[in-house]
Amino acid sequence: MDLLIVFGVVLAVVAVVGAPLRGRARGLDPEVAERAELADLEAAKEAKYREIRDAELDQRTGKLSEQDHRMLDAELRAEAIELLRRIDGVRARSGTVG
Amino acid sequence: MATVGRALLIVAFAVALYGIGASLYGALRGGRAWVDSGRRAVYALAGVLTLAFAIMEAAFLRSDFSFSVVATHSSTTTPTFYKATAAWSSQEGSLLLWVWLLSIWSSLALALTRRRVREVAPVATAVLMTFASFFLLLTIFYASPFATLAQPPIEGTGLNPLLRHPAMMFHPPMLYSGYTLFSIPFAFAIGALVTRRLNAEWIVSTRRFALAAWLCLGIGIVLGARWSYTELGWGGYWAWDPVENASLMPWLTGTAFIHSIMIQERRGMLKVWNASLVLATGTLAILGTFLVRSGILDSIHAFGASTLGVPFLILIGAMVLGSVGLVAWRRADLRSEHQLDSLLSRESVFLLQNVILVALCFVIFWGTFFPLISEAVTGTRASVGPPWFDKYTVPLAFVLVALSGVGPLVPWRRLTVASVRRGFLLPLAAALVTVLALVLVPGAWQQPKAAAFAGIVAFVLTSVGQELWRGMRARQASAREPAPVALAGVVSRNRRRYGGYVVHAGFAVLLLGVAISSSFQHAKDVSLRPGQSARVDGFDVRYVRATARAGAEKISLGAVLDVSKGGRHVATLRTTRGFYPSQDVSQGIVGRFFGGESESEVGLRAGLGRDIWAVINPNLEPLAPIIDQGNRTFRTAMVAVMSKGDSPRTLAQLYALRDAAVVAVAQRFVTRPWPAQFRFIVSPLATWIWIGAIITFLGGLLALWPAPATARRRVTAGYAARVARELARSAP
C-alpha cells in the first residue's frame, strides 16, 4: 500500500513537471531580452503615473503649493513622455504592436 | 505511514534538485519549456510537502507514538488543539513546516509572476529550490519527522507546558511565514543581479511579498511578546533574548527595504542599497532560524539544541559571500539614475529612517552575538543585558518614531517653507501641548524621557490624523461626498499611502505603551497567607483563598485575589501554577505527579488605563513529607500486588487509589494553606502595546490589499491619456 501511494505521487509529479517538455518543443526564446526591457520600462511608466497621482494628492492636501505642483507635474510628465518614447522604440525594434 | 513520509521527503528533495537544474538550464539556453518545467517543479514540491505535512499532522492527532517526534512532543492527555500544533514545537516538525511554507509561498510568487520578470524568475526559482533542498536535506539526514521507534511507548512525553498557549501555537507559523516570504524578494534580487535586470520590475513583482513577510514576521513577534507577558510568569513582554532579537533583525531591515524600494521605483535611485538590504534581510531570516534551531546561544525560546549548527553556518556563509560578491560584481549596473533633488524631501527622510533602522539592527546584532564575540576574543563568554540594549536602542527609537511623523508631512522631491508651515504647525503644537499637560500630572516628570516620548507620539498621531483629514476634505471638495464616504474613498484609492500612515500611527501607539508601561511600572514580590494583603501602586491585593485542581493533564495550585482601591472593588484575579507529571519514576509513584515541568497562568485585569497583573508561585516544600509517605505506601502496595500476581482489576483499583491520593495531596493546599509567593505588577497603558500592534497590522493589511483592478485601470488610464496628449503635442 505504502509503495503504491509513493508510486502514485511520483507519477503525478512527473506528469506535472514534465508537461511543458512534452508535445511541441518551444525551443529558444530570442525575444526574452527585449520583452524584459519592455517590462522594465512598463514598470517604470506605472511608477511614474503613480508619482503624478501622488503629486496631485500632495497638492490637494496642501503639501505642495499650486506653483510647486505645476513645476513638479511638468517635470514628471516630461519623464513619463521620455519613458513612452523608449517603450515605442523597443516595440518598433521587436515589431510588437502596442 | 512513516515509510511514506520518508519516501515523500526523498521525492521532494529530488523534485527540488530537478527544479534547480531545469530552471538554470532553461535560463542559460533560453528554453521556455525548461523554465516552465522548473516552475512547475515548485508547484509539485508544494503538493508533495503538503502530503508529507498531512501525514505528520495525522500522526500527532492519532497520538501515534511509533513516530519518535509524536512520542517526545505529545501525549494522549494533550488537548486536540495542542496536538495539532505540537508538530512545530519539535526540531523535526518545525524544519518540515519551514520548507512546506517556503514551497507554498514560492508557488504563489512564481504563479503570480509567470508572465513577468521572465529573465529573473528562472534564477529566482533556482535560489528558492536551493533553500528547499537545504531544509529537505536536514529533514532527511539530520532531523527526520518520520523517524520511528522500535518499541513505541504507551504514553508520550507531552508538549512542553510553556508552549501550551494559543499565542505560542500561532507564533512559529507566523515567524516562519515571515522568514520564508522574505526568501522571495531575496531570490528575485539574486535573479536580478545575475541577469542584470536591475530596474524596477523585480521590485514591483515582489513588493507585496516583502510587505507580507514584514506583516507575518511582525505578527509573529507580537504573539511571542504576548506569550511572554501572559505565560512566562515574569511580567515582561520583551527581554532582548537572542531568539527574540533574531526575529526582530530581519523585521528591521525589511522595514527599511519596503520604504527604500519606493525611491528606486520612482527615481531609479538606491539600487546598491536596496539590493544589499534585501540580501541582508534574507540572510538574517536564515540566521533567525539558525539561532532557534541550533541552540548556539542560551535562550528560553531555543527549544532545540542540536547538531544543525554546521550546515546552517555553511548556508549562511555562502549567502553572505555570494551576496557581497554579486553586489560587487554588478556595481556598475547598480548606479543611480538620478540624484536627490533636495536634502529636505521625503526621499531624505526615508534615507535617514533607513540609516536608523540599520543602526538598530547593528546594535541588536552586536548585543546578541556578543557572547560569541567575547568568547572568540577573550576565551570567556560574556553577555550584555537589557540595560545595554536600552542604552542604544531607546535614543534610536525616539528618532525613528519622530521620523514616522515627519515622513507623511513631507512631499516627494522637495520641501518648501510654505509646506513646512502648513504641515508641521498643528502636529508640533499637539506635541507641545502634550508635554506641557504632562507637567501637571503628578510624578510624570520623574520620567522625563517618557514624557518627551509621549510628545513625539502626539506629533505622529496628529500628523497622520491631519493627513487623513486633508485627504478626506480634498475628496469631499472634488466628489461632493459625505465625510465617511469621502474618507473611505480616498483611503481605498491610495491604500499604499494611507495603509503606511496607519502603520506609523499604530507603531507610535505601540511604542508609547512600551515607554509608559516600563517607565511607570510598579512591581512587588510578596509572600501571603489567605486573608493577607499587599499594596501595589495604591491598589490593595488580598489573597482571598487558595484553589487546587487535579486533572489527567496537570495539577493546578492557585489563588483567588481581590483587588481594591480606597475600599472600592476593582477586580477579582485568578492565578494558578500548573504542575505536569514527570516520566521520571525515581520521583516516586505520587511524587512524579508534582515533579514534572510547570507553567504559570497569569491573573490579568487589562484596561485602557492600566494592567493589573498577578502570578502565584506556590512552594511545594510543605507537601514533601506527605508525598514521601504516599510514595512509600504505594510502593509497598505495588510490590505486594505484583508479587501476588493479582488480577489487572486489582492493579486498576490501586491506580484509582493513587489518583485519589494525588488529589488529596493537592487539596491540602486549600484545606491547610501555607504562605505562597506572589508577584504583582501594575503597568499603565500596557494594553496600548497590543492595541498599537493591531492598528499597525491593520495598516499593513490595508497597504498590502490590492486596489480593485477596475479602479487601478481607470486611474492609470486617466494619467496615461494626459501624458499621451502631452506626447502628441511634443512630437516633432
Short mmCIF file of N, CA and C in Angstrom, two decimals, chain B residues 57-162:
data_model
loop_
_atom_site.label_atom_id
_atom_site.label_comp_id
_atom_site.label_asym_id
_atom_site.label_seq_id
_atom_site.Cartn_x
_atom_site.Cartn_y
_atom_site.Cartn_z
N GLU B 57 0.93 15.51 10.69
CA GLU B 57 -0.17 16.04 11.50
C GLU B 57 -1.11 14.91 11.94
N ALA B 58 -1.40 14.00 11.00
CA ALA B 58 -2.30 12.89 11.32
C ALA B 58 -1.70 12.04 12.44
N ALA B 59 -0.38 11.84 12.40
CA ALA B 59 0.28 11.06 13.45
C ALA B 59 0.12 11.74 14.81
N PHE B 60 0.24 13.07 14.83
CA PHE B 60 0.05 13.80 16.09
C PHE B 60 -1.39 13.68 16.57
N LEU B 61 -2.35 13.84 15.66
CA LEU B 61 -3.76 13.81 16.06
C LEU B 61 -4.19 12.41 16.52
N ARG B 62 -3.56 11.37 15.94
CA ARG B 62 -3.90 10.00 16.35
C ARG B 62 -3.08 9.54 17.55
N SER B 63 -2.18 10.41 18.05
CA SER B 63 -1.23 10.03 19.12
C SER B 63 -0.50 8.74 18.74
N ASP B 64 0.05 8.73 17.53
CA ASP B 64 0.77 7.55 17.05
C ASP B 64 2.21 7.62 17.56
N PHE B 65 2.45 6.98 18.71
CA PHE B 65 3.75 7.09 19.35
C PHE B 65 4.84 6.24 18.68
N SER B 66 4.47 5.58 17.55
CA SER B 66 5.54 4.91 16.80
C SER B 66 6.39 5.96 16.08
N PHE B 67 5.83 7.17 15.87
CA PHE B 67 6.62 8.29 15.36
C PHE B 67 7.39 8.87 16.55
N SER B 68 8.71 8.90 16.43
CA SER B 68 9.52 9.40 17.54
C SER B 68 9.12 10.83 17.92
N VAL B 69 8.85 11.66 16.90
CA VAL B 69 8.54 13.07 17.15
C VAL B 69 7.23 13.22 17.93
N VAL B 70 6.29 12.32 17.72
CA VAL B 70 5.00 12.37 18.44
C VAL B 70 5.22 11.92 19.89
N ALA B 71 6.00 10.85 20.05
CA ALA B 71 6.24 10.32 21.40
C ALA B 71 6.94 11.34 22.29
N THR B 72 7.79 12.18 21.69
CA THR B 72 8.57 13.12 22.50
C THR B 72 7.93 14.50 22.60
N HIS B 73 6.86 14.76 21.85
CA HIS B 73 6.28 16.11 21.89
C HIS B 73 4.76 16.13 22.07
N SER B 74 4.15 14.97 22.32
CA SER B 74 2.71 14.96 22.53
C SER B 74 2.35 13.82 23.49
N SER B 75 1.10 13.74 23.85
CA SER B 75 0.63 12.66 24.73
C SER B 75 -0.86 12.51 24.51
N THR B 76 -1.44 11.44 25.06
CA THR B 76 -2.88 11.23 24.88
C THR B 76 -3.68 12.29 25.64
N THR B 77 -3.08 12.85 26.71
CA THR B 77 -3.82 13.85 27.52
C THR B 77 -3.68 15.27 26.97
N THR B 78 -2.83 15.44 25.95
CA THR B 78 -2.68 16.77 25.36
C THR B 78 -3.97 17.14 24.63
N PRO B 79 -4.54 18.34 24.88
CA PRO B 79 -5.77 18.72 24.18
C PRO B 79 -5.57 18.72 22.66
N THR B 80 -6.67 18.43 21.94
CA THR B 80 -6.58 18.23 20.48
C THR B 80 -5.93 19.42 19.77
N PHE B 81 -6.30 20.64 20.18
CA PHE B 81 -5.72 21.83 19.53
C PHE B 81 -4.19 21.83 19.65
N TYR B 82 -3.72 21.48 20.86
CA TYR B 82 -2.27 21.48 21.06
C TYR B 82 -1.60 20.27 20.39
N LYS B 83 -2.38 19.17 20.25
CA LYS B 83 -1.82 18.03 19.49
C LYS B 83 -1.54 18.48 18.06
N ALA B 84 -2.50 19.19 17.48
CA ALA B 84 -2.37 19.61 16.08
C ALA B 84 -1.21 20.58 15.89
N THR B 85 -0.94 21.36 16.94
CA THR B 85 0.10 22.40 16.78
C THR B 85 1.42 22.00 17.44
N ALA B 86 1.42 20.82 18.09
CA ALA B 86 2.66 20.37 18.76
C ALA B 86 3.76 20.06 17.75
N ALA B 87 3.35 19.84 16.48
CA ALA B 87 4.33 19.45 15.45
C ALA B 87 5.48 20.45 15.40
N TRP B 88 5.16 21.74 15.45
CA TRP B 88 6.24 22.72 15.30
C TRP B 88 6.92 23.09 16.62
N SER B 89 6.60 22.38 17.69
CA SER B 89 7.40 22.59 18.90
C SER B 89 8.66 21.72 18.82
N SER B 90 8.67 20.81 17.85
CA SER B 90 9.84 19.93 17.72
C SER B 90 10.77 20.45 16.64
N GLN B 91 12.02 20.08 16.76
CA GLN B 91 13.02 20.43 15.74
C GLN B 91 12.59 19.91 14.36
N GLU B 92 12.22 18.62 14.35
CA GLU B 92 11.92 17.94 13.09
C GLU B 92 10.70 18.56 12.42
N GLY B 93 9.65 18.74 13.24
CA GLY B 93 8.40 19.29 12.71
C GLY B 93 8.56 20.71 12.22
N SER B 94 9.35 21.49 12.95
CA SER B 94 9.48 22.90 12.55
C SER B 94 10.30 23.03 11.26
N LEU B 95 11.26 22.13 11.05
CA LEU B 95 12.02 22.16 9.79
C LEU B 95 11.09 21.82 8.61
N LEU B 96 10.21 20.84 8.84
CA LEU B 96 9.26 20.47 7.78
C LEU B 96 8.28 21.62 7.53
N LEU B 97 7.85 22.27 8.62
CA LEU B 97 6.95 23.42 8.47
C LEU B 97 7.62 24.52 7.64
N TRP B 98 8.90 24.77 7.93
CA TRP B 98 9.66 25.82 7.23
C TRP B 98 9.67 25.55 5.73
N VAL B 99 10.06 24.35 5.35
CA VAL B 99 10.21 24.05 3.92
C VAL B 99 8.83 23.95 3.24
N TRP B 100 7.84 23.49 3.99
CA TRP B 100 6.47 23.43 3.43
C TRP B 100 5.97 24.85 3.14
N LEU B 101 6.12 25.76 4.12
CA LEU B 101 5.69 27.14 3.90
C LEU B 101 6.47 27.77 2.74
N LEU B 102 7.78 27.48 2.68
CA LEU B 102 8.59 28.01 1.57
C LEU B 102 8.02 27.57 0.23
N SER B 103 7.65 26.28 0.15
CA SER B 103 7.14 25.76 -1.12
C SER B 103 5.80 26.40 -1.48
N ILE B 104 4.96 26.66 -0.47
CA ILE B 104 3.65 27.27 -0.73
C ILE B 104 3.83 28.72 -1.22
N TRP B 105 4.63 29.51 -0.48
CA TRP B 105 4.82 30.93 -0.85
C TRP B 105 5.56 31.05 -2.18
N SER B 106 6.53 30.15 -2.40
CA SER B 106 7.28 30.20 -3.66
C SER B 106 6.34 29.91 -4.83
N SER B 107 5.44 28.92 -4.65
CA SER B 107 4.49 28.58 -5.72
C SER B 107 3.62 29.79 -6.03
N LEU B 108 3.15 30.44 -4.96
CA LEU B 108 2.28 31.61 -5.15
C LEU B 108 3.04 32.72 -5.90
N ALA B 109 4.27 32.97 -5.46
CA ALA B 109 5.06 34.05 -6.09
C ALA B 109 5.32 33.74 -7.56
N LEU B 110 5.69 32.50 -7.85
CA LEU B 110 6.04 32.16 -9.24
C LEU B 110 4.78 32.10 -10.12
N ALA B 111 3.65 31.72 -9.53
CA ALA B 111 2.41 31.71 -10.31
C ALA B 111 2.00 33.14 -10.65
N LEU B 112 2.13 34.05 -9.67
CA LEU B 112 1.70 35.43 -9.91
C LEU B 112 2.64 36.19 -10.85
N THR B 113 3.90 35.76 -10.91
CA THR B 113 4.86 36.49 -11.75
C THR B 113 5.19 35.73 -13.04
N ARG B 114 4.39 34.70 -13.39
CA ARG B 114 4.79 33.84 -14.51
C ARG B 114 4.80 34.57 -15.85
N ARG B 115 4.06 35.68 -15.95
CA ARG B 115 4.08 36.43 -17.22
C ARG B 115 4.98 37.66 -17.13
N ARG B 116 5.64 37.83 -15.98
CA ARG B 116 6.52 38.98 -15.81
C ARG B 116 7.91 38.49 -15.41
N VAL B 117 8.82 39.41 -15.23
CA VAL B 117 10.20 39.11 -14.80
C VAL B 117 10.70 37.78 -15.36
N ARG B 118 10.55 37.59 -16.68
CA ARG B 118 10.83 36.27 -17.25
C ARG B 118 12.30 35.91 -17.24
N GLU B 119 13.16 36.92 -17.31
CA GLU B 119 14.59 36.62 -17.25
C GLU B 119 15.02 36.30 -15.83
N VAL B 120 14.42 37.03 -14.89
CA VAL B 120 14.83 36.92 -13.48
C VAL B 120 14.26 35.65 -12.83
N ALA B 121 13.01 35.31 -13.20
CA ALA B 121 12.29 34.23 -12.50
C ALA B 121 13.02 32.88 -12.48
N PRO B 122 13.65 32.43 -13.59
CA PRO B 122 14.31 31.12 -13.51
C PRO B 122 15.43 31.07 -12.47
N VAL B 123 16.21 32.16 -12.38
CA VAL B 123 17.29 32.18 -11.38
C VAL B 123 16.67 32.21 -9.98
N ALA B 124 15.59 33.02 -9.82
CA ALA B 124 14.92 33.08 -8.52
C ALA B 124 14.38 31.70 -8.14
N THR B 125 13.84 30.99 -9.13
CA THR B 125 13.32 29.63 -8.87
C THR B 125 14.46 28.74 -8.36
N ALA B 126 15.61 28.84 -9.01
CA ALA B 126 16.76 28.01 -8.60
C ALA B 126 17.18 28.34 -7.17
N VAL B 127 17.16 29.65 -6.82
CA VAL B 127 17.56 30.05 -5.45
C VAL B 127 16.55 29.49 -4.43
N LEU B 128 15.26 29.64 -4.74
CA LEU B 128 14.23 29.15 -3.81
C LEU B 128 14.32 27.64 -3.64
N MET B 129 14.60 26.95 -4.75
CA MET B 129 14.72 25.49 -4.68
C MET B 129 16.00 25.08 -3.95
N THR B 130 17.02 25.94 -3.98
CA THR B 130 18.24 25.64 -3.22
C THR B 130 17.93 25.67 -1.73
N PHE B 131 17.15 26.70 -1.31
CA PHE B 131 16.74 26.74 0.10
C PHE B 131 15.94 25.49 0.46
N ALA B 132 15.01 25.13 -0.44
CA ALA B 132 14.16 23.95 -0.18
C ALA B 132 15.05 22.70 -0.06
N SER B 133 16.03 22.57 -0.97
CA SER B 133 16.92 21.39 -0.93
C SER B 133 17.66 21.33 0.40
N PHE B 134 18.13 22.50 0.85
CA PHE B 134 18.89 22.55 2.11
C PHE B 134 18.03 22.03 3.27
N PHE B 135 16.81 22.57 3.38
CA PHE B 135 15.97 22.16 4.50
C PHE B 135 15.51 20.71 4.37
N LEU B 136 15.31 20.26 3.13
CA LEU B 136 14.92 18.86 2.94
C LEU B 136 16.07 17.93 3.32
N LEU B 137 17.29 18.38 2.99
CA LEU B 137 18.47 17.60 3.37
C LEU B 137 18.51 17.42 4.89
N LEU B 138 18.19 18.51 5.61
CA LEU B 138 18.18 18.43 7.08
C LEU B 138 17.11 17.46 7.57
N THR B 139 15.93 17.51 6.94
CA THR B 139 14.84 16.64 7.41
C THR B 139 15.09 15.18 7.03
N ILE B 140 15.91 14.96 6.00
CA ILE B 140 16.18 13.56 5.61
C ILE B 140 17.32 12.98 6.46
N PHE B 141 18.40 13.77 6.63
CA PHE B 141 19.60 13.20 7.24
C PHE B 141 19.85 13.62 8.70
N TYR B 142 19.34 14.79 9.12
CA TYR B 142 19.68 15.27 10.46
C TYR B 142 18.53 15.16 11.46
N ALA B 143 17.33 15.52 11.04
CA ALA B 143 16.21 15.55 11.99
C ALA B 143 14.94 15.15 11.24
N SER B 144 14.75 13.84 11.08
CA SER B 144 13.60 13.39 10.29
C SER B 144 12.32 13.38 11.12
N PRO B 145 11.27 14.02 10.62
CA PRO B 145 9.99 13.96 11.33
C PRO B 145 9.34 12.59 11.22
N PHE B 146 9.91 11.74 10.38
CA PHE B 146 9.29 10.41 10.17
C PHE B 146 10.15 9.28 10.75
N ALA B 147 11.06 9.63 11.67
CA ALA B 147 11.84 8.59 12.36
C ALA B 147 10.88 7.82 13.26
N THR B 148 11.08 6.50 13.35
CA THR B 148 10.16 5.68 14.15
C THR B 148 10.89 5.02 15.32
N LEU B 149 10.10 4.56 16.29
CA LEU B 149 10.66 3.87 17.45
C LEU B 149 10.37 2.38 17.32
N ALA B 150 11.36 1.55 17.64
CA ALA B 150 11.17 0.10 17.55
C ALA B 150 10.09 -0.35 18.52
N GLN B 151 10.12 0.26 19.73
CA GLN B 151 9.11 -0.09 20.74
C GLN B 151 8.39 1.19 21.17
N PRO B 152 7.27 1.48 20.55
CA PRO B 152 6.56 2.72 20.89
C PRO B 152 6.08 2.71 22.34
N PRO B 153 6.23 3.83 23.07
CA PRO B 153 5.75 3.88 24.45
C PRO B 153 4.21 3.93 24.48
N ILE B 154 3.65 3.58 25.63
CA ILE B 154 2.18 3.64 25.76
C ILE B 154 1.73 5.10 25.83
N GLU B 155 2.55 5.90 26.46
CA GLU B 155 2.20 7.31 26.62
C GLU B 155 3.37 8.19 26.17
N GLY B 156 3.06 9.34 25.59
CA GLY B 156 4.10 10.25 25.13
C GLY B 156 4.53 11.20 26.24
N THR B 157 5.64 11.91 25.97
CA THR B 157 6.19 12.83 26.97
C THR B 157 5.26 14.03 27.16
N GLY B 158 4.56 14.40 26.13
CA GLY B 158 3.67 15.57 26.22
C GLY B 158 4.34 16.82 25.69
N LEU B 159 3.51 17.79 25.38
CA LEU B 159 4.01 19.07 24.88
C LEU B 159 4.59 19.88 26.03
N ASN B 160 5.72 20.54 25.79
CA ASN B 160 6.32 21.42 26.78
C ASN B 160 5.24 22.35 27.34
N PRO B 161 5.01 22.34 28.67
CA PRO B 161 3.91 23.13 29.24
C PRO B 161 3.97 24.61 28.86
N LEU B 162 5.19 25.14 28.75
CA LEU B 162 5.32 26.57 28.43
C LEU B 162 4.73 26.90 27.06
#
